CSV table of C-alpha atoms and ligand atoms in Angstrom, one decimal:
chain,number,residue,atom,x,y,z
A,915,MET,CA,-74.4,-305.5,80.3
A,916,ALA,CA,-74.4,-304.8,77.2
A,917,ASN,CA,-72.2,-302.1,74.9
A,918,PRO,CA,-73.7,-299.2,74.2
A,919,SER,CA,-74.8,-298.9,70.6
A,920,ILE,CA,-74.2,-296.2,67.8
A,921,LEU,CA,-75.4,-296.2,64.7
A,922,ILE,CA,-73.3,-295.1,61.8
A,923,LEU,CA,-74.5,-293.1,58.7
A,924,ALA,CA,-71.9,-291.7,56.4
A,925,GLY,CA,-73.8,-291.0,53.6
A,926,ASP,CA,-72.7,-289.5,50.6
A,927,GLY,CA,-69.7,-287.6,49.4
A,928,ILE,CA,-67.1,-287.3,51.9
A,929,GLY,CA,-69.2,-288.8,54.7
A,930,PRO,CA,-67.7,-291.9,54.5
A,931,GLU,CA,-64.4,-291.0,54.3
A,932,VAL,CA,-64.5,-289.1,57.2
A,933,MET,CA,-66.4,-291.3,59.1
A,934,GLU,CA,-63.2,-293.8,58.4
A,935,GLU,CA,-61.4,-291.9,60.4
A,936,VAL,CA,-64.1,-292.2,63.3
A,937,LYS,CA,-63.4,-295.8,63.3
A,938,LYS,CA,-60.6,-295.8,63.8
A,939,ILE,CA,-60.5,-293.5,67.3
A,940,ILE,CA,-63.3,-296.2,68.0
A,941,ARG,CA,-61.4,-299.2,67.7
A,942,TRP,CA,-58.8,-297.2,69.3
A,943,LEU,CA,-61.0,-296.8,72.4
A,944,ASP,CA,-61.7,-300.0,72.8
A,945,ALA,CA,-57.9,-301.1,72.1
A,946,ARG,CA,-56.3,-299.1,74.7
A,947,ARG,CA,-59.1,-297.7,77.1
A,948,GLY,CA,-61.4,-300.8,77.0
A,949,ILE,CA,-64.5,-298.7,76.0
A,950,ALA,CA,-66.4,-300.9,73.5
A,951,PHE,CA,-69.7,-299.7,71.6
A,952,ASP,CA,-71.8,-301.8,69.7
A,953,LEU,CA,-71.4,-300.4,66.0
A,954,GLY,CA,-74.2,-300.6,63.2
A,955,GLU,CA,-74.0,-299.0,59.9
A,956,ASP,CA,-77.0,-298.5,57.3
A,957,LEU,CA,-77.3,-295.7,54.5
A,958,VAL,CA,-78.9,-292.3,54.2
A,959,GLY,CA,-79.6,-289.8,51.5
A,960,GLY,CA,-78.2,-290.4,48.1
A,961,CYS,CA,-76.9,-293.8,48.5
A,962,SER,CA,-80.0,-295.0,50.3
A,963,TYR,CA,-81.8,-293.3,47.6
A,964,ASP,CA,-80.1,-295.4,44.8
A,965,ALA,CA,-80.1,-298.9,47.0
A,966,HIS,CA,-84.0,-297.9,47.9
A,967,GLY,CA,-85.5,-295.0,46.5
A,968,THR,CA,-85.8,-293.3,49.4
A,969,PRO,CA,-83.0,-291.5,50.9
A,970,LEU,CA,-84.1,-292.9,54.3
A,971,THR,CA,-85.8,-296.5,54.9
A,972,ASP,CA,-88.1,-297.3,57.7
A,973,ALA,CA,-85.6,-300.1,58.6
A,974,ALA,CA,-82.9,-297.1,58.8
A,975,MET,CA,-85.1,-294.7,60.9
A,976,ALA,CA,-85.9,-297.5,63.4
A,977,ARG,CA,-82.3,-298.4,63.8
A,978,ALA,CA,-82.2,-295.1,64.9
A,979,GLN,CA,-84.3,-294.6,67.0
A,980,GLU,CA,-83.2,-297.2,69.0
A,981,ALA,CA,-79.5,-296.5,68.8
A,982,ASP,CA,-77.8,-294.7,71.9
A,983,ALA,CA,-76.7,-292.4,69.6
A,984,VAL,CA,-76.3,-291.8,65.6
A,985,LEU,CA,-73.0,-290.3,63.8
A,986,LEU,CA,-74.0,-288.8,60.5
A,987,GLY,CA,-71.5,-287.9,57.7
A,988,ALA,CA,-73.1,-286.0,55.4
A,989,VAL,CA,-75.9,-285.9,53.1
A,990,GLY,CA,-76.4,-284.5,49.3
A,991,GLY,CA,-74.5,-284.6,46.3
A,992,PRO,CA,-75.3,-282.3,42.5
A,993,LYS,CA,-75.9,-286.2,41.3
A,994,TYR,CA,-79.6,-285.8,43.2
A,995,ASP,CA,-80.1,-282.2,42.2
A,996,ALA,CA,-83.3,-282.8,39.8
A,997,LEU,CA,-84.4,-285.1,42.5
A,998,ASP,CA,-88.4,-284.4,43.4
A,999,PHE,CA,-88.4,-282.8,46.6
A,1000,SER,CA,-90.1,-285.7,48.6
A,1001,VAL,CA,-86.8,-288.0,48.2
A,1002,LYS,CA,-84.2,-285.6,48.3
A,1003,PRO,CA,-80.8,-286.7,50.2
A,1004,GLU,CA,-81.5,-284.0,53.0
A,1005,ARG,CA,-85.0,-284.9,53.3
A,1006,GLY,CA,-83.5,-288.0,55.1
A,1007,LEU,CA,-81.4,-285.8,57.6
A,1008,LEU,CA,-84.7,-284.3,57.9
A,1009,ARG,CA,-86.8,-287.0,58.5
A,1010,LEU,CA,-84.4,-288.1,61.5
A,1011,ARG,CA,-84.2,-284.6,63.4
A,1012,LYS,CA,-88.2,-284.7,63.0
A,1013,GLU,CA,-88.7,-288.2,64.0
A,1014,MET,CA,-86.1,-288.5,66.8
A,1015,ASP,CA,-87.5,-285.0,68.0
A,1016,LEU,CA,-84.0,-283.6,68.1
A,1017,PHE,CA,-85.1,-280.1,69.2
A,1018,ALA,CA,-81.5,-278.6,70.2
A,1019,ASN,CA,-78.8,-278.3,68.0
A,1020,LEU,CA,-75.9,-277.7,69.5
A,1021,ARG,CA,-73.3,-275.7,67.4
A,1022,PRO,CA,-70.1,-274.7,69.3
A,1023,ALA,CA,-67.9,-272.5,67.3
A,1024,GLN,CA,-64.3,-272.7,68.2
A,1025,CYS,CA,-61.2,-271.1,67.0
A,1026,PHE,CA,-58.0,-273.3,67.2
A,1027,ASP,CA,-55.1,-270.6,68.0
A,1028,ALA,CA,-53.2,-272.4,65.4
A,1029,LEU,CA,-55.4,-271.3,63.1
A,1030,ALA,CA,-56.6,-267.7,64.2
A,1031,ASP,CA,-55.0,-266.3,61.0
A,1032,PHE,CA,-56.6,-268.3,58.9
A,1033,SER,CA,-60.0,-266.6,59.8
A,1034,SER,CA,-61.4,-263.8,57.1
A,1035,LEU,CA,-61.3,-262.0,60.5
A,1036,LYS,CA,-58.1,-260.0,62.5
A,1037,ARG,CA,-56.5,-262.6,64.5
A,1038,ASP,CA,-57.6,-260.3,67.8
A,1039,VAL,CA,-61.2,-260.9,67.1
A,1040,VAL,CA,-61.4,-264.4,66.6
A,1041,ALA,CA,-58.2,-265.6,68.9
A,1042,GLY,CA,-59.6,-267.4,72.1
A,1043,LEU,CA,-63.3,-267.7,70.6
A,1044,ASP,CA,-65.5,-270.2,72.0
A,1045,ILE,CA,-69.2,-269.9,71.7
A,1046,MET,CA,-72.2,-272.1,71.5
A,1047,ILE,CA,-75.1,-271.7,69.1
A,1048,VAL,CA,-77.7,-273.5,70.2
A,1049,ARG,CA,-80.5,-273.5,67.5
A,1050,GLU,CA,-83.9,-275.1,67.7
A,1051,LEU,CA,-84.2,-278.0,65.0
A,1052,THR,CA,-87.6,-279.5,64.5
A,1053,SER,CA,-89.9,-277.0,64.6
A,1054,GLY,CA,-90.3,-273.0,62.7
A,1055,VAL,CA,-90.1,-272.2,58.7
A,1056,TYR,CA,-88.8,-275.8,58.3
A,1057,PHE,CA,-91.7,-277.7,59.0
A,1058,GLY,CA,-94.6,-275.5,59.5
A,1059,GLU,CA,-98.2,-275.5,57.4
A,1060,PRO,CA,-99.3,-274.9,55.1
A,1061,ARG,CA,-96.1,-275.6,52.9
A,1062,GLY,CA,-96.0,-275.9,49.1
A,1063,ILE,CA,-96.2,-274.0,45.6
A,1064,PHE,CA,-100.2,-273.2,44.8
A,1065,THR,CA,-101.5,-271.5,42.4
A,1066,GLU,CA,-103.1,-267.9,42.7
A,1067,GLY,CA,-105.0,-266.7,39.3
A,1068,ASN,CA,-102.8,-266.9,36.9
A,1069,GLU,CA,-99.6,-267.3,38.7
A,1070,ARG,CA,-97.6,-269.5,41.6
A,1071,VAL,CA,-97.4,-268.9,44.9
A,1072,GLY,CA,-94.7,-270.6,47.2
A,1073,ILE,CA,-95.6,-270.7,50.7
A,1074,ASN,CA,-93.7,-271.7,53.7
A,1075,THR,CA,-94.9,-270.8,57.5
A,1076,GLN,CA,-93.1,-270.3,60.5
A,1077,ARG,CA,-94.9,-271.6,63.5
A,1078,TYR,CA,-93.5,-271.9,67.2
A,1079,THR,CA,-95.7,-273.4,70.1
A,1080,GLU,CA,-94.8,-272.2,73.7
A,1081,GLY,CA,-94.1,-275.0,74.4
A,1082,GLU,CA,-91.6,-275.5,71.3
A,1083,ILE,CA,-89.6,-272.2,72.4
A,1084,ALA,CA,-89.4,-273.2,76.4
A,1085,ARG,CA,-88.2,-276.6,75.3
A,1086,VAL,CA,-84.4,-275.4,73.6
A,1087,ALA,CA,-84.3,-272.2,76.1
A,1088,ARG,CA,-84.3,-274.9,79.1
A,1089,SER,CA,-81.4,-276.6,76.6
A,1090,ALA,CA,-79.3,-272.9,76.2
A,1091,PHE,CA,-79.6,-272.0,80.0
A,1092,ASP,CA,-78.5,-275.1,81.3
A,1093,LEU,CA,-75.8,-275.3,78.8
A,1094,ALA,CA,-75.0,-271.7,80.0
A,1095,ARG,CA,-74.8,-272.8,83.7
A,1096,LYS,CA,-71.8,-275.0,82.6
A,1097,ARG,CA,-69.8,-272.5,80.4
A,1098,GLY,CA,-70.2,-268.7,80.9
A,1099,ASN,CA,-73.4,-268.4,82.3
A,1100,ARG,CA,-74.8,-266.5,79.6
A,1101,VAL,CA,-78.0,-266.8,76.8
A,1102,CYS,CA,-78.4,-264.2,74.2
A,1103,SER,CA,-81.8,-265.1,72.1
A,1104,MET,CA,-82.2,-264.0,69.2
A,1105,GLU,CA,-85.2,-263.5,66.9
A,1106,LYS,CA,-87.1,-260.5,65.1
A,1107,ALA,CA,-89.7,-259.4,67.5
A,1108,ASN,CA,-90.0,-256.5,65.3
A,1109,VAL,CA,-91.3,-257.8,62.2
A,1110,MET,CA,-92.7,-261.7,63.3
A,1111,GLU,CA,-95.2,-262.2,66.0
A,1112,SER,CA,-93.3,-265.7,66.1
A,1113,GLY,CA,-90.2,-263.6,67.0
A,1114,VAL,CA,-92.9,-261.5,69.9
A,1115,LEU,CA,-94.0,-264.8,71.2
A,1116,TRP,CA,-89.9,-266.7,71.4
A,1117,ARG,CA,-88.7,-263.8,73.2
A,1118,GLN,CA,-91.4,-263.3,75.2
A,1119,VAL,CA,-91.4,-267.1,76.3
A,1120,VAL,CA,-87.6,-267.8,77.0
A,1121,GLN,CA,-88.1,-264.1,79.5
A,1122,GLU,CA,-90.3,-266.5,81.2
A,1123,VAL,CA,-88.4,-269.6,81.4
A,1124,HIS,CA,-85.6,-267.4,82.7
A,1125,ASP,CA,-87.4,-265.3,85.4
A,1126,ARG,CA,-89.1,-268.7,86.4
A,1127,GLU,CA,-86.4,-271.4,86.3
A,1128,TYR,CA,-82.7,-269.4,85.9
A,1129,PRO,CA,-82.7,-266.2,87.0
A,1130,ASP,CA,-79.1,-266.8,87.6
A,1131,VAL,CA,-78.0,-267.1,84.4
A,1132,GLU,CA,-77.6,-263.7,82.3
A,1133,LEU,CA,-80.1,-263.1,79.7
A,1134,SER,CA,-80.0,-260.6,76.4
A,1135,HIS,CA,-82.1,-260.6,73.8
A,1136,MET,CA,-81.4,-259.0,70.3
A,1137,TYR,CA,-83.0,-259.1,67.0
A,1138,ALA,CA,-81.2,-262.0,64.4
A,1139,ASP,CA,-80.0,-258.9,61.7
A,1140,ALA,CA,-78.2,-256.7,64.5
A,1141,GLY,CA,-77.0,-260.6,66.1
A,1142,ALA,CA,-75.8,-260.9,62.3
A,1143,MET,CA,-73.4,-257.8,62.9
A,1144,GLN,CA,-72.6,-258.5,66.4
A,1145,LEU,CA,-71.2,-262.0,65.5
A,1146,THR,CA,-68.7,-260.4,62.7
A,1147,ARG,CA,-67.3,-257.9,64.9
A,1148,TRP,CA,-66.6,-258.9,68.1
A,1149,PRO,CA,-67.7,-262.3,68.5
A,1150,LYS,CA,-66.4,-262.9,72.0
A,1151,GLN,CA,-69.1,-260.5,73.8
A,1152,PHE,CA,-71.1,-263.5,73.3
A,1153,ASP,CA,-71.1,-267.4,74.9
A,1154,VAL,CA,-74.5,-269.2,74.4
A,1155,ILE,CA,-76.7,-267.9,71.7
A,1156,VAL,CA,-80.1,-269.6,71.1
A,1157,THR,CA,-82.0,-269.0,67.8
A,1158,ASP,CA,-84.9,-270.5,65.9
A,1159,ASN,CA,-84.6,-273.2,62.8
A,1160,LEU,CA,-84.0,-270.7,60.0
A,1161,PHE,CA,-81.5,-267.9,61.8
A,1162,GLY,CA,-80.0,-270.9,63.8
A,1163,ASP,CA,-78.8,-272.0,60.0
A,1164,LEU,CA,-77.5,-269.0,58.9
A,1165,LEU,CA,-76.0,-267.7,62.3
A,1166,SER,CA,-74.4,-271.0,62.6
A,1167,ASP,CA,-72.8,-270.8,58.7
A,1168,LEU,CA,-71.7,-267.5,59.5
A,1169,ALA,CA,-70.1,-268.4,62.9
A,1170,ALA,CA,-68.3,-271.1,61.6
A,1171,MET,CA,-66.2,-269.2,59.2
A,1172,LEU,CA,-65.1,-267.1,61.9
A,1173,THR,CA,-63.0,-270.0,63.1
A,1174,GLY,CA,-61.3,-270.3,59.9
A,1175,SER,CA,-62.7,-273.8,58.4
A,1176,LEU,CA,-66.2,-275.5,58.1
A,1177,GLY,CA,-63.9,-278.0,58.2
A,1178,MET,CA,-63.3,-278.1,61.8
A,1179,LEU,CA,-67.1,-277.7,63.1
A,1180,PRO,CA,-68.9,-280.4,64.8
A,1181,SER,CA,-72.6,-280.4,66.3
A,1182,ALA,CA,-74.7,-282.2,68.3
A,1183,SER,CA,-78.5,-282.6,68.2
A,1184,LEU,CA,-80.0,-283.5,71.2
A,1185,GLY,CA,-83.8,-284.5,72.2
A,1186,ALA,CA,-85.7,-285.8,75.1
A,1187,PRO,CA,-84.3,-288.3,77.8
A,1188,MET,CA,-85.0,-292.1,76.8
A,1189,ALA,CA,-85.6,-294.9,79.1
A,1190,ASN,CA,-81.8,-295.2,80.0
A,1191,GLY,CA,-81.6,-291.9,80.7
A,1192,ARG,CA,-79.2,-290.8,77.6
A,1193,PRO,CA,-81.0,-288.4,75.3
A,1194,LYS,CA,-82.1,-288.9,72.3
A,1195,ALA,CA,-78.8,-287.9,70.0
A,1196,LEU,CA,-77.4,-287.8,66.4
A,1197,TYR,CA,-73.8,-286.0,66.1
A,1198,GLU,CA,-72.6,-284.4,62.5
A,1199,PRO,CA,-70.1,-282.2,61.3
A,1200,VAL,CA,-71.9,-278.9,60.2
A,1201,HIS,CA,-69.9,-279.1,56.7
A,1202,GLY,CA,-71.7,-280.6,53.6
A,1203,SER,CA,-70.6,-283.5,51.6
A,1204,ALA,CA,-68.1,-281.8,49.5
A,1205,PRO,CA,-68.7,-284.0,46.5
A,1206,ASP,CA,-66.0,-282.3,44.9
A,1207,ILE,CA,-63.6,-283.7,46.5
A,1208,ALA,CA,-65.5,-286.3,47.6
A,1209,GLY,CA,-62.8,-289.9,47.4
A,1210,GLN,CA,-59.3,-287.8,46.7
A,1211,GLY,CA,-58.4,-287.7,50.5
A,1212,LYS,CA,-58.5,-284.0,50.7
A,1213,ALA,CA,-61.2,-284.1,53.0
A,1214,ASN,CA,-60.5,-282.2,56.9
A,1215,PRO,CA,-61.9,-285.5,59.1
A,1216,ILE,CA,-61.5,-282.9,62.3
A,1217,ALA,CA,-65.2,-281.7,62.3
A,1218,CYS,CA,-66.7,-285.5,62.1
A,1219,ILE,CA,-63.9,-286.5,64.9
A,1220,LEU,CA,-64.8,-283.5,66.9
A,1221,SER,CA,-68.5,-284.2,66.4
A,1222,PHE,CA,-67.8,-288.0,68.2
A,1223,ALA,CA,-66.2,-286.3,71.1
A,1224,MET,CA,-69.4,-284.8,71.6
A,1225,ALA,CA,-70.9,-287.7,71.7
A,1226,LEU,CA,-68.8,-289.2,74.1
A,1227,ARG,CA,-69.4,-286.2,76.5
A,1228,TYR,CA,-73.4,-285.9,75.9
A,1229,SER,CA,-74.4,-289.2,75.1
A,1230,PHE,CA,-71.9,-291.5,77.5
A,1231,ASP,CA,-70.3,-289.5,80.0
A,1232,LEU,CA,-66.8,-289.9,78.8
A,1233,GLY,CA,-66.0,-285.8,78.8
A,1234,ASP,CA,-62.5,-287.1,79.9
A,1235,GLU,CA,-62.2,-288.9,75.9
A,1236,ALA,CA,-64.0,-286.5,74.6
A,1237,SER,CA,-61.1,-283.8,76.2
A,1238,ARG,CA,-58.1,-285.9,75.6
A,1239,ILE,CA,-59.5,-286.0,71.9
A,1240,GLU,CA,-59.8,-282.3,71.6
A,1241,ARG,CA,-56.7,-281.8,72.9
A,1242,ALA,CA,-55.4,-284.4,70.7
A,1243,VAL,CA,-56.7,-282.0,67.4
A,1244,GLU,CA,-55.4,-278.7,69.2
A,1245,LYS,CA,-51.8,-280.6,68.7
A,1246,VAL,CA,-51.6,-282.0,65.7
A,1247,LEU,CA,-52.7,-278.4,64.7
A,1248,ALA,CA,-50.4,-276.8,66.7
A,1249,ASP,CA,-47.8,-279.2,65.0
A,1250,GLY,CA,-49.0,-277.4,61.5
A,1251,LEU,CA,-50.1,-280.7,60.0
A,1252,ARG,CA,-52.8,-279.2,57.5
A,1253,THR,CA,-55.8,-281.0,54.5
A,1254,ALA,CA,-56.3,-279.3,51.7
A,1255,ASP,CA,-59.1,-276.5,53.5
A,1256,LEU,CA,-56.4,-275.4,55.9
A,1257,MET,CA,-53.7,-274.9,53.7
A,1258,GLY,CA,-52.9,-271.0,54.5
A,1259,PRO,CA,-50.4,-268.8,53.2
A,1260,GLU,CA,-48.4,-269.3,56.4
A,1261,GLY,CA,-48.3,-272.7,55.1
A,1262,GLY,CA,-48.1,-276.1,57.1
A,1263,THR,CA,-47.5,-279.9,56.5
A,1264,PRO,CA,-49.8,-280.8,53.6
A,1265,VAL,CA,-51.5,-284.2,54.7
A,1266,SER,CA,-54.5,-286.2,53.6
A,1267,THR,CA,-57.6,-287.0,55.7
A,1268,GLY,CA,-56.3,-290.9,57.0
A,1269,ALA,CA,-52.8,-289.4,57.7
A,1270,MET,CA,-54.4,-286.1,60.1
A,1271,GLY,CA,-56.5,-289.4,62.2
A,1272,ASP,CA,-54.0,-291.4,62.4
A,1273,ALA,CA,-51.7,-287.8,63.7
A,1274,ILE,CA,-54.5,-287.5,66.1
A,1275,ILE,CA,-54.6,-290.6,67.5
A,1276,ALA,CA,-50.9,-291.0,68.0
A,1277,ALA,CA,-51.4,-287.7,69.5
A,1278,MET,CA,-53.8,-289.8,72.2
A,1279,ASP,CA,-51.2,-292.2,72.2
A,1280,ALA,CA,-48.8,-290.1,73.4
A,1281,SER,CA,-51.2,-288.9,76.2
A,1282,LEU,CA,-51.4,-292.1,78.1
B,63,IPM,C1,-77.3,-277.5,57.9
B,63,IPM,C2,-77.7,-278.2,56.9
B,63,IPM,C3,-79.3,-278.6,56.6
B,63,IPM,C4,-80.2,-277.2,57.3
B,63,IPM,C5,-80.0,-279.1,55.3
B,63,IPM,C6,-78.5,-279.8,54.4
B,63,IPM,C7,-81.1,-279.8,55.6
B,63,IPM,O1,-77.5,-276.7,55.6
B,63,IPM,O2,-77.3,-278.7,59.0
B,63,IPM,O3,-77.3,-277.0,58.5
B,63,IPM,O4,-80.7,-276.5,56.5
B,63,IPM,O5,-81.0,-277.5,57.8
B,64,MG,MG1,-76.7,-275.5,57.2
């Protein structure tokens, strides 16, 4: 049988250097665990625009559709700020999400004990935090029509449309309930049903799916603004949060910062099962391309490495190997190793991107 396939789209900025550390782990799995993948690589974002005049070629899109999982680094950079909207690096990522129909974006916010003092919130508020934001990723105001900048009378008007079908809400709600059953069995759904019709429908459909299919899961509803407030007040009250595309974008950045560093957080974007039973899937760190530190060995590879761990768990049924990686990350942090983004007042041993990856591999070796 052919090995499962992974398409690597390292992208721009720090994307390629953090992905280098993931490749070390992929080689380690092959050498030490006999787990082999067929790896392919292609371009996405600004580097693809530079080479082909588009942030994602049709050929790369087709390869992504065929892969068992896609690993993405990061896209974008100031160099591309002036480009037309249609060819901006971000459009490459949005096209992947939309055409692969990756409707459920899983964004865990987990606070590693060694980093609890790093958060801008007090230690007891964040220590042990382990929540999961499920963000709807293929609809809502990101994709709704009409959109554009139009002229009305003698002035311009910018328009975007928030639009959700019942089916779109129900399927992401199911993803959240399924996940909750494997965790703390609680879901909090967030919208603005007090202001938006799409929010009223969101609340109704989530409740209906719950009552019909998941009565065993504890469900609550919150307005998204109150949710943001509660996330900073006492985040440990949450287990799984399910929300729409735009609120999920905001709330997941907020949740990320609770854990101390954006450089730590992975994500998985999942769609419907393919013929082989695996979900369509793309894994990427939550952080961006950080062009200001690119190429200097300063980037934290942990978010990208943990994203690969999510791939092992959700695409390849290798939860044990995923846990091994997660424990290795915990170990090196407890040992005081710190990339530049993690250097706080309490100090630690400064390490480069590559040295952090090597230390994680050494910890994995020690776990055998
Ligand atoms: C994210 C990012 C993207 C988004 C951008 C890069 C298009 O902020 O993944 O959260 O807005 O979805
Ligand atoms: Mg975002």
